[in-house]
Protein backbone atom coordinates (compact mmCIF):
# COMPACT_ATOMS: atom_id res chain seq x y z
CA UNK A 1 0.00 0.00 0.00
CA UNK A 2 1.42 3.38 -1.04
CA UNK A 3 2.11 6.16 1.47
CA UNK A 4 -0.79 8.28 0.21
CA UNK A 5 -3.16 5.33 0.61
CA UNK A 6 -1.91 4.70 4.15
CA UNK A 7 -2.62 8.34 4.91
CA UNK A 8 -6.01 8.46 3.18
CA UNK A 9 -7.32 5.35 4.95
CA UNK A 10 -5.40 5.78 8.20
CA UNK A 11 -8.48 6.15 10.40
CA UNK A 12 -9.78 2.78 9.22
CA UNK A 13 -6.35 1.18 9.44
CA UNK A 14 -6.04 2.35 13.05
CA UNK A 15 -9.07 0.26 13.97
CA UNK A 16 -7.85 -3.02 15.45
CA UNK A 17 -10.65 -5.01 13.79
CA UNK A 18 -10.06 -3.36 10.40
CA UNK A 19 -6.34 -2.75 9.98
CA UNK A 20 -4.30 -2.93 6.79
CA UNK A 21 -5.73 -6.34 5.89
CA UNK A 22 -9.29 -5.06 6.05
CA UNK A 23 -8.40 -2.05 3.95
CA UNK A 24 -6.68 -4.26 1.40
CA UNK A 25 -9.85 -6.36 1.10
CA UNK A 26 -11.97 -3.24 0.66
CA UNK A 27 -9.60 -1.82 -1.95
CA UNK A 28 -9.71 -5.06 -3.93
CA UNK A 29 -13.50 -5.36 -3.76
CA UNK A 30 -16.26 -4.72 -6.29
CA UNK A 31 -19.56 -3.28 -5.03
CA UNK A 32 -22.74 -3.03 -7.09
CA UNK A 33 -25.08 -0.20 -6.05
CA UNK A 34 -28.58 -0.35 -7.54
CA UNK A 35 -30.09 3.12 -7.38
CA UNK A 36 -28.35 6.49 -7.10
CA UNK A 37 -31.06 8.45 -5.30
CA UNK A 38 -31.82 9.05 -1.64
CA UNK A 39 -30.40 5.78 -0.35
CA UNK A 40 -27.79 5.39 -3.06
CA UNK A 41 -26.27 8.82 -2.45
CA UNK A 42 -24.79 8.16 1.02
CA UNK A 43 -23.96 4.59 0.03
CA UNK A 44 -22.00 5.73 -3.01
CA UNK A 45 -20.19 8.52 -1.15
CA UNK A 46 -19.18 6.37 1.83
CA UNK A 47 -18.03 3.45 -0.32
CA UNK A 48 -15.94 5.85 -2.40
CA UNK A 49 -14.48 7.51 0.69
CA UNK A 50 -13.60 4.09 2.15
CA UNK A 51 -11.72 3.16 -1.02
CA UNK A 52 -13.83 0.35 -2.44
CA UNK A 53 -11.74 -0.36 -5.51
CA UNK A 54 -14.50 -0.88 -8.08
CA UNK A 55 -18.02 0.52 -7.71
CA UNK A 56 -20.75 -0.03 -10.28
CA UNK A 57 -23.74 2.33 -10.13
CA UNK A 58 -26.97 1.46 -11.94
CA UNK A 59 -29.87 3.90 -12.34
CA UNK A 60 -31.89 5.07 -15.34
CA UNK A 61 -33.11 8.35 -13.83
CA UNK A 62 -31.88 11.95 -14.14
CA UNK A 63 -31.35 14.55 -11.41
CA UNK A 64 -34.43 16.67 -10.72
CA UNK A 65 -34.83 19.68 -8.45
CA UNK A 66 -37.23 17.68 -6.24
CA UNK A 67 -34.42 15.18 -5.53
CA UNK A 68 -32.09 17.67 -3.90
CA UNK A 69 -33.87 17.78 -0.53
CA UNK A 70 -32.42 14.33 0.24
CA UNK A 71 -30.19 13.01 -2.58
CA UNK A 72 -26.93 14.44 -1.32
CA UNK A 73 -24.68 13.13 -4.12
CA UNK A 74 -26.30 15.58 -6.54
CA UNK A 75 -26.24 19.37 -6.93
CA UNK A 76 -28.40 22.08 -8.47
CA UNK A 77 -25.81 22.55 -11.22
CA UNK A 78 -26.15 18.89 -12.22
CA UNK A 79 -29.95 18.93 -12.61
CA UNK A 80 -30.83 17.11 -15.81
CA UNK A 81 -27.74 14.88 -15.71
CA UNK A 82 -28.00 11.13 -15.37
CA UNK A 83 -27.92 10.32 -11.66
CA UNK A 84 -25.11 7.80 -12.09
CA UNK A 85 -22.98 10.41 -13.87
CA UNK A 86 -23.70 13.02 -11.21
CA UNK A 87 -22.96 10.60 -8.38
CA UNK A 88 -19.74 9.44 -10.04
CA UNK A 89 -18.57 13.05 -10.24
CA UNK A 90 -19.19 13.51 -6.51
CA UNK A 91 -17.47 10.22 -5.67
CA UNK A 92 -14.37 11.01 -7.72
CA UNK A 93 -14.13 14.43 -6.09
CA UNK A 94 -13.78 12.59 -2.77
CA UNK A 95 -11.55 9.79 -4.00
CA UNK A 96 -10.04 9.89 -7.51
CA UNK A 97 -8.10 6.66 -6.96
CA UNK A 98 -11.04 4.26 -7.37
CA UNK A 99 -12.77 2.89 -10.49
CA UNK A 100 -16.43 3.85 -10.96
CA UNK A 101 -18.64 2.29 -13.59
CA UNK A 102 -21.82 4.37 -14.10
CA UNK A 103 -24.55 2.51 -15.99
CA UNK A 104 -27.57 4.52 -17.12
CA UNK A 105 -30.21 1.85 -17.52
CA UNK A 106 -33.01 0.19 -15.63
CA UNK A 107 -31.88 -2.70 -13.45
CA UNK A 108 -33.81 -5.44 -15.21
CA UNK A 109 -33.35 -9.18 -14.77
CA UNK A 110 -30.95 -9.58 -17.70
CA UNK A 111 -28.69 -6.72 -16.62
CA UNK A 112 -28.73 -7.83 -12.99
CA UNK A 113 -27.77 -11.40 -13.86
CA UNK A 114 -24.60 -10.08 -15.50
CA UNK A 115 -23.79 -7.34 -12.97
CA UNK A 116 -24.44 -9.31 -9.78
CA UNK A 117 -22.23 -12.16 -10.96
CA UNK A 118 -19.18 -9.88 -10.92
CA UNK A 119 -19.82 -8.17 -7.58
CA UNK A 120 -18.58 -9.00 -4.10
CA UNK A 121 -21.53 -7.25 -2.43
CA UNK A 122 -24.79 -5.82 -3.78
CA UNK A 123 -26.47 -2.81 -2.19
CA UNK A 124 -30.11 -2.37 -3.15
CA UNK A 125 -31.03 1.31 -3.02
CA UNK A 126 -33.96 1.04 -5.42
CA UNK A 127 -37.38 2.51 -4.76
CA UNK A 128 -39.80 -0.13 -6.02
CA UNK A 129 -40.87 -3.66 -5.12
CA UNK A 130 -40.28 -5.19 -8.56
CA UNK A 131 -36.65 -4.09 -8.69
CA UNK A 132 -36.01 -5.31 -5.14
CA UNK A 133 -37.36 -8.72 -6.10
CA UNK A 134 -35.21 -8.82 -9.26
CA UNK A 135 -32.09 -7.83 -7.33
CA UNK A 136 -32.79 -10.48 -4.69
CA UNK A 137 -33.36 -13.19 -7.29
CA UNK A 138 -30.02 -12.43 -8.96
CA UNK A 139 -28.22 -12.40 -5.60
CA UNK A 140 -29.69 -15.78 -4.69
CA UNK A 141 -28.75 -17.21 -8.09
CA UNK A 142 -25.13 -16.07 -7.74
CA UNK A 143 -24.83 -16.48 -3.93
CA UNK A 144 -23.92 -12.83 -3.37
CA UNK A 145 -24.63 -10.96 -0.13
CA UNK A 146 -27.36 -8.33 -0.47
CA UNK A 147 -27.71 -5.21 1.69
CA UNK A 148 -31.28 -4.02 1.27
CA UNK A 149 -32.78 -0.76 2.49
CA UNK A 150 -36.03 1.15 2.11
CA UNK A 151 -37.45 4.43 3.39
CA UNK A 152 -40.72 6.34 3.13
CA UNK A 153 -42.22 9.19 5.16
CA UNK A 154 -40.43 8.96 8.55
CA UNK A 155 -39.87 5.19 8.42
CA UNK A 156 -36.96 3.07 7.27
CA UNK A 157 -35.90 -0.56 7.25
CA UNK A 158 -32.67 -2.41 6.63
CA UNK A 159 -31.43 -5.98 6.44
CA UNK A 160 -28.71 -8.17 4.99
CA UNK A 161 -29.69 -11.23 2.99
CA UNK A 162 -26.74 -13.58 2.66
CA UNK A 163 -27.74 -16.92 1.18
CA UNK A 164 -24.18 -18.21 1.42
CA UNK A 165 -25.38 -19.09 4.92
CA UNK A 166 -27.96 -21.89 4.72
CA UNK A 167 -29.89 -20.42 7.67
CA UNK A 168 -30.15 -16.91 6.23
CA UNK A 169 -33.43 -15.88 4.59
CA UNK A 170 -33.57 -14.04 1.30
CA UNK A 171 -35.64 -10.91 0.67
CA UNK A 172 -38.47 -12.99 -0.79
CA UNK A 173 -38.71 -15.06 2.41
CA UNK A 174 -39.88 -11.89 4.18
CA UNK A 175 -41.66 -10.22 1.27
CA UNK A 176 -42.97 -12.87 -1.15
CA UNK A 177 -43.01 -11.79 -4.81
CA UNK A 178 -46.68 -12.71 -5.15
CA UNK A 179 -47.76 -10.80 -2.04
CA UNK A 180 -50.50 -8.18 -2.36
CA UNK A 181 -48.06 -5.33 -1.88
CA UNK A 182 -49.19 -1.71 -1.94
CA UNK A 183 -46.48 0.33 -3.67
CA UNK A 184 -45.63 3.58 -1.89
CA UNK A 185 -43.53 6.32 -3.44
CA UNK A 186 -42.02 9.41 -1.89
CA UNK A 187 -43.29 11.48 -4.84
CA UNK A 188 -46.80 10.85 -3.50
CA UNK A 189 -46.35 10.32 0.25
CA UNK A 190 -43.18 12.32 0.94
CA UNK A 191 -40.03 11.36 2.80
CA UNK A 192 -38.06 13.08 5.56
CA UNK A 193 -34.62 13.70 4.07
CA UNK A 194 -32.46 12.50 6.99
CA UNK A 195 -34.34 9.17 7.09
CA UNK A 196 -32.91 8.10 3.73
CA UNK A 197 -29.54 9.37 4.92
CA UNK A 198 -29.80 7.25 8.06
CA UNK A 199 -30.74 4.07 6.22
CA UNK A 200 -28.29 4.67 3.36
CA UNK A 201 -25.44 5.27 5.78
CA UNK A 202 -26.27 2.04 7.58
CA UNK A 203 -26.34 0.21 4.25
CA UNK A 204 -22.80 1.46 3.59
CA UNK A 205 -21.88 0.40 7.13
CA UNK A 206 -23.10 -3.17 6.55
CA UNK A 207 -21.53 -3.38 3.07
CA UNK A 208 -18.12 -2.26 4.31
CA UNK A 209 -18.21 -4.75 7.19
CA UNK A 210 -18.93 -7.53 4.71
CA UNK A 211 -16.12 -6.43 2.39
CA UNK A 212 -13.58 -5.96 5.18
CA UNK A 213 -14.57 -9.21 6.87
CA UNK A 214 -15.28 -7.66 10.26
CA UNK A 215 -18.09 -7.93 12.79
CA UNK A 216 -21.40 -9.70 12.26
CA UNK A 217 -23.97 -8.64 9.68
CA UNK A 218 -27.70 -8.03 9.99
CA UNK A 219 -28.45 -11.35 8.26
CA UNK A 220 -31.44 -12.92 9.98
CA UNK A 221 -32.59 -9.58 11.37
CA UNK A 222 -34.79 -6.74 10.13
CA UNK A 223 -33.80 -3.35 11.52
CA UNK A 224 -36.65 -0.83 11.56
CA UNK A 225 -36.23 2.90 12.12
CA UNK A 226 -38.95 5.26 13.36
CA UNK A 227 -37.79 8.76 12.51
CA UNK A 228 -40.58 10.43 14.45
CA UNK A 229 -39.26 9.16 17.77
CA UNK A 230 -35.70 8.40 16.58
CA UNK A 231 -36.01 4.78 17.64
CA UNK A 232 -34.66 1.53 16.25
CA UNK A 233 -36.34 -1.86 16.65
CA UNK A 234 -35.02 -5.23 15.51
CA UNK A 235 -37.03 -8.27 14.46
CA UNK A 236 -35.56 -11.74 14.08
CA UNK A 237 -36.24 -13.18 10.63
CA UNK A 238 -36.25 -16.78 9.50
CA UNK A 239 -35.75 -18.55 6.22
CA UNK A 240 -38.95 -19.78 4.55
CA UNK A 241 -38.32 -23.37 3.35
CA UNK A 242 -41.18 -22.90 0.87
CA UNK A 243 -39.76 -19.66 -0.55
CA UNK A 244 -40.27 -19.50 -4.32
CA UNK A 245 -36.85 -17.88 -4.80
CA UNK A 246 -34.45 -19.59 -2.38
CA UNK A 247 -36.39 -22.67 -1.26
CA UNK A 248 -34.22 -25.00 -3.33
CA UNK A 249 -31.11 -24.23 -1.29
CA UNK A 250 -29.73 -27.00 0.94
CA UNK A 251 -31.62 -27.35 4.20
CA UNK A 252 -30.24 -25.88 7.40
XYZ file of C-alpha atoms in Angstrom:
252
model
C 0.000 0.000 0.000
C 1.416 3.378 -1.036
C 2.106 6.164 1.471
C -0.789 8.284 0.206
C -3.156 5.326 0.614
C -1.909 4.705 4.146
C -2.622 8.340 4.910
C -6.013 8.463 3.179
C -7.320 5.354 4.955
C -5.399 5.784 8.199
C -8.482 6.151 10.405
C -9.778 2.781 9.221
C -6.350 1.177 9.440
C -6.038 2.347 13.051
C -9.073 0.262 13.966
C -7.850 -3.018 15.451
C -10.646 -5.006 13.787
C -10.062 -3.364 10.396
C -6.336 -2.751 9.976
C -4.303 -2.930 6.787
C -5.732 -6.337 5.888
C -9.291 -5.059 6.053
C -8.395 -2.050 3.951
C -6.684 -4.259 1.401
C -9.847 -6.363 1.100
C -11.973 -3.240 0.661
C -9.597 -1.819 -1.946
C -9.712 -5.063 -3.926
C -13.502 -5.362 -3.759
C -16.260 -4.720 -6.287
C -19.558 -3.279 -5.029
C -22.740 -3.026 -7.088
C -25.083 -0.196 -6.052
C -28.579 -0.346 -7.541
C -30.090 3.122 -7.378
C -28.351 6.493 -7.096
C -31.060 8.445 -5.304
C -31.825 9.054 -1.636
C -30.398 5.777 -0.346
C -27.787 5.385 -3.062
C -26.266 8.820 -2.447
C -24.788 8.164 1.022
C -23.964 4.590 0.031
C -21.996 5.730 -3.008
C -20.186 8.518 -1.152
C -19.182 6.369 1.830
C -18.028 3.449 -0.325
C -15.940 5.848 -2.403
C -14.483 7.509 0.691
C -13.598 4.093 2.146
C -11.717 3.162 -1.022
C -13.830 0.348 -2.443
C -11.736 -0.361 -5.511
C -14.497 -0.876 -8.083
C -18.016 0.520 -7.710
C -20.750 -0.035 -10.278
C -23.737 2.328 -10.126
C -26.973 1.456 -11.935
C -29.869 3.902 -12.339
C -31.886 5.067 -15.345
C -33.114 8.354 -13.833
C -31.883 11.949 -14.140
C -31.346 14.546 -11.415
C -34.425 16.666 -10.717
C -34.830 19.680 -8.452
C -37.227 17.682 -6.241
C -34.419 15.182 -5.532
C -32.091 17.670 -3.901
C -33.869 17.779 -0.528
C -32.419 14.327 0.243
C -30.193 13.009 -2.582
C -26.927 14.443 -1.320
C -24.681 13.134 -4.118
C -26.302 15.585 -6.540
C -26.244 19.369 -6.927
C -28.401 22.082 -8.471
C -25.814 22.553 -11.215
C -26.155 18.894 -12.224
C -29.947 18.931 -12.610
C -30.827 17.106 -15.813
C -27.736 14.880 -15.710
C -28.001 11.132 -15.374
C -27.921 10.320 -11.658
C -25.115 7.804 -12.088
C -22.981 10.412 -13.869
C -23.701 13.024 -11.212
C -22.957 10.598 -8.380
C -19.743 9.436 -10.042
C -18.568 13.047 -10.244
C -19.192 13.507 -6.514
C -17.469 10.222 -5.668
C -14.366 11.007 -7.720
C -14.134 14.429 -6.091
C -13.775 12.591 -2.767
C -11.545 9.785 -4.001
C -10.039 9.891 -7.507
C -8.102 6.659 -6.965
C -11.041 4.262 -7.374
C -12.771 2.889 -10.488
C -16.426 3.851 -10.960
C -18.645 2.285 -13.591
C -21.822 4.365 -14.105
C -24.554 2.514 -15.994
C -27.570 4.516 -17.120
C -30.205 1.846 -17.519
C -33.008 0.189 -15.627
C -31.876 -2.700 -13.448
C -33.808 -5.435 -15.212
C -33.348 -9.184 -14.770
C -30.954 -9.584 -17.702
C -28.693 -6.718 -16.622
C -28.733 -7.829 -12.995
C -27.770 -11.399 -13.862
C -24.603 -10.076 -15.496
C -23.786 -7.343 -12.967
C -24.439 -9.308 -9.782
C -22.229 -12.159 -10.958
C -19.176 -9.883 -10.917
C -19.818 -8.167 -7.582
C -18.584 -9.003 -4.097
C -21.527 -7.247 -2.435
C -24.787 -5.817 -3.776
C -26.472 -2.807 -2.189
C -30.111 -2.373 -3.154
C -31.035 1.309 -3.019
C -33.956 1.044 -5.420
C -37.381 2.512 -4.755
C -39.799 -0.127 -6.017
C -40.866 -3.660 -5.116
C -40.283 -5.191 -8.556
C -36.646 -4.093 -8.692
C -36.006 -5.309 -5.142
C -37.357 -8.717 -6.104
C -35.209 -8.818 -9.259
C -32.088 -7.833 -7.329
C -32.786 -10.478 -4.693
C -33.365 -13.190 -7.289
C -30.021 -12.427 -8.958
C -28.224 -12.400 -5.602
C -29.691 -15.784 -4.686
C -28.746 -17.210 -8.093
C -25.126 -16.068 -7.740
C -24.835 -16.482 -3.929
C -23.916 -12.830 -3.372
C -24.631 -10.959 -0.125
C -27.364 -8.333 -0.469
C -27.710 -5.211 1.687
C -31.284 -4.024 1.272
C -32.783 -0.761 2.493
C -36.027 1.148 2.110
C -37.449 4.433 3.390
C -40.720 6.336 3.132
C -42.219 9.187 5.157
C -40.432 8.960 8.554
C -39.869 5.193 8.419
C -36.956 3.071 7.270
C -35.896 -0.563 7.255
C -32.668 -2.414 6.631
C -31.431 -5.983 6.444
C -28.705 -8.169 4.987
C -29.686 -11.232 2.987
C -26.737 -13.580 2.664
C -27.745 -16.923 1.185
C -24.181 -18.210 1.419
C -25.380 -19.094 4.919
C -27.961 -21.891 4.721
C -29.889 -20.420 7.666
C -30.153 -16.909 6.231
C -33.429 -15.878 4.592
C -33.575 -14.039 1.299
C -35.642 -10.906 0.672
C -38.474 -12.993 -0.788
C -38.713 -15.058 2.406
C -39.880 -11.894 4.178
C -41.655 -10.219 1.274
C -42.967 -12.873 -1.148
C -43.010 -11.790 -4.813
C -46.684 -12.713 -5.152
C -47.764 -10.795 -2.043
C -50.497 -8.177 -2.364
C -48.058 -5.328 -1.878
C -49.189 -1.706 -1.937
C -46.480 0.326 -3.673
C -45.632 3.578 -1.889
C -43.532 6.321 -3.439
C -42.019 9.409 -1.886
C -43.290 11.480 -4.836
C -46.798 10.849 -3.499
C -46.351 10.323 0.246
C -43.177 12.317 0.940
C -40.031 11.362 2.797
C -38.062 13.080 5.558
C -34.617 13.705 4.067
C -32.462 12.501 6.986
C -34.341 9.173 7.089
C -32.907 8.096 3.728
C -29.540 9.372 4.920
C -29.797 7.254 8.060
C -30.743 4.073 6.217
C -28.292 4.665 3.355
C -25.441 5.273 5.776
C -26.273 2.038 7.584
C -26.335 0.212 4.246
C -22.799 1.463 3.585
C -21.879 0.404 7.130
C -23.097 -3.167 6.545
C -21.528 -3.380 3.074
C -18.122 -2.256 4.306
C -18.205 -4.745 7.190
C -18.926 -7.527 4.707
C -16.116 -6.434 2.387
C -13.578 -5.955 5.183
C -14.575 -9.214 6.867
C -15.285 -7.661 10.261
C -18.087 -7.925 12.791
C -21.402 -9.697 12.259
C -23.973 -8.641 9.679
C -27.701 -8.029 9.991
C -28.451 -11.347 8.263
C -31.442 -12.920 9.979
C -32.588 -9.578 11.373
C -34.790 -6.740 10.128
C -33.798 -3.346 11.520
C -36.650 -0.831 11.564
C -36.228 2.896 12.118
C -38.948 5.258 13.360
C -37.791 8.758 12.513
C -40.583 10.426 14.455
C -39.264 9.165 17.771
C -35.699 8.404 16.579
C -36.012 4.781 17.641
C -34.664 1.528 16.253
C -36.343 -1.863 16.654
C -35.025 -5.229 15.508
C -37.026 -8.274 14.463
C -35.557 -11.744 14.076
C -36.238 -13.180 10.630
C -36.255 -16.782 9.500
C -35.755 -18.547 6.225
C -38.948 -19.779 4.545
C -38.323 -23.367 3.347
C -41.179 -22.904 0.869
C -39.756 -19.661 -0.554
C -40.272 -19.501 -4.315
C -36.846 -17.876 -4.800
C -34.448 -19.593 -2.381
C -36.388 -22.668 -1.261
C -34.216 -24.996 -3.331
C -31.109 -24.230 -1.294
C -29.731 -26.996 0.942
C -31.620 -27.355 4.195
C -30.242 -25.880 7.399
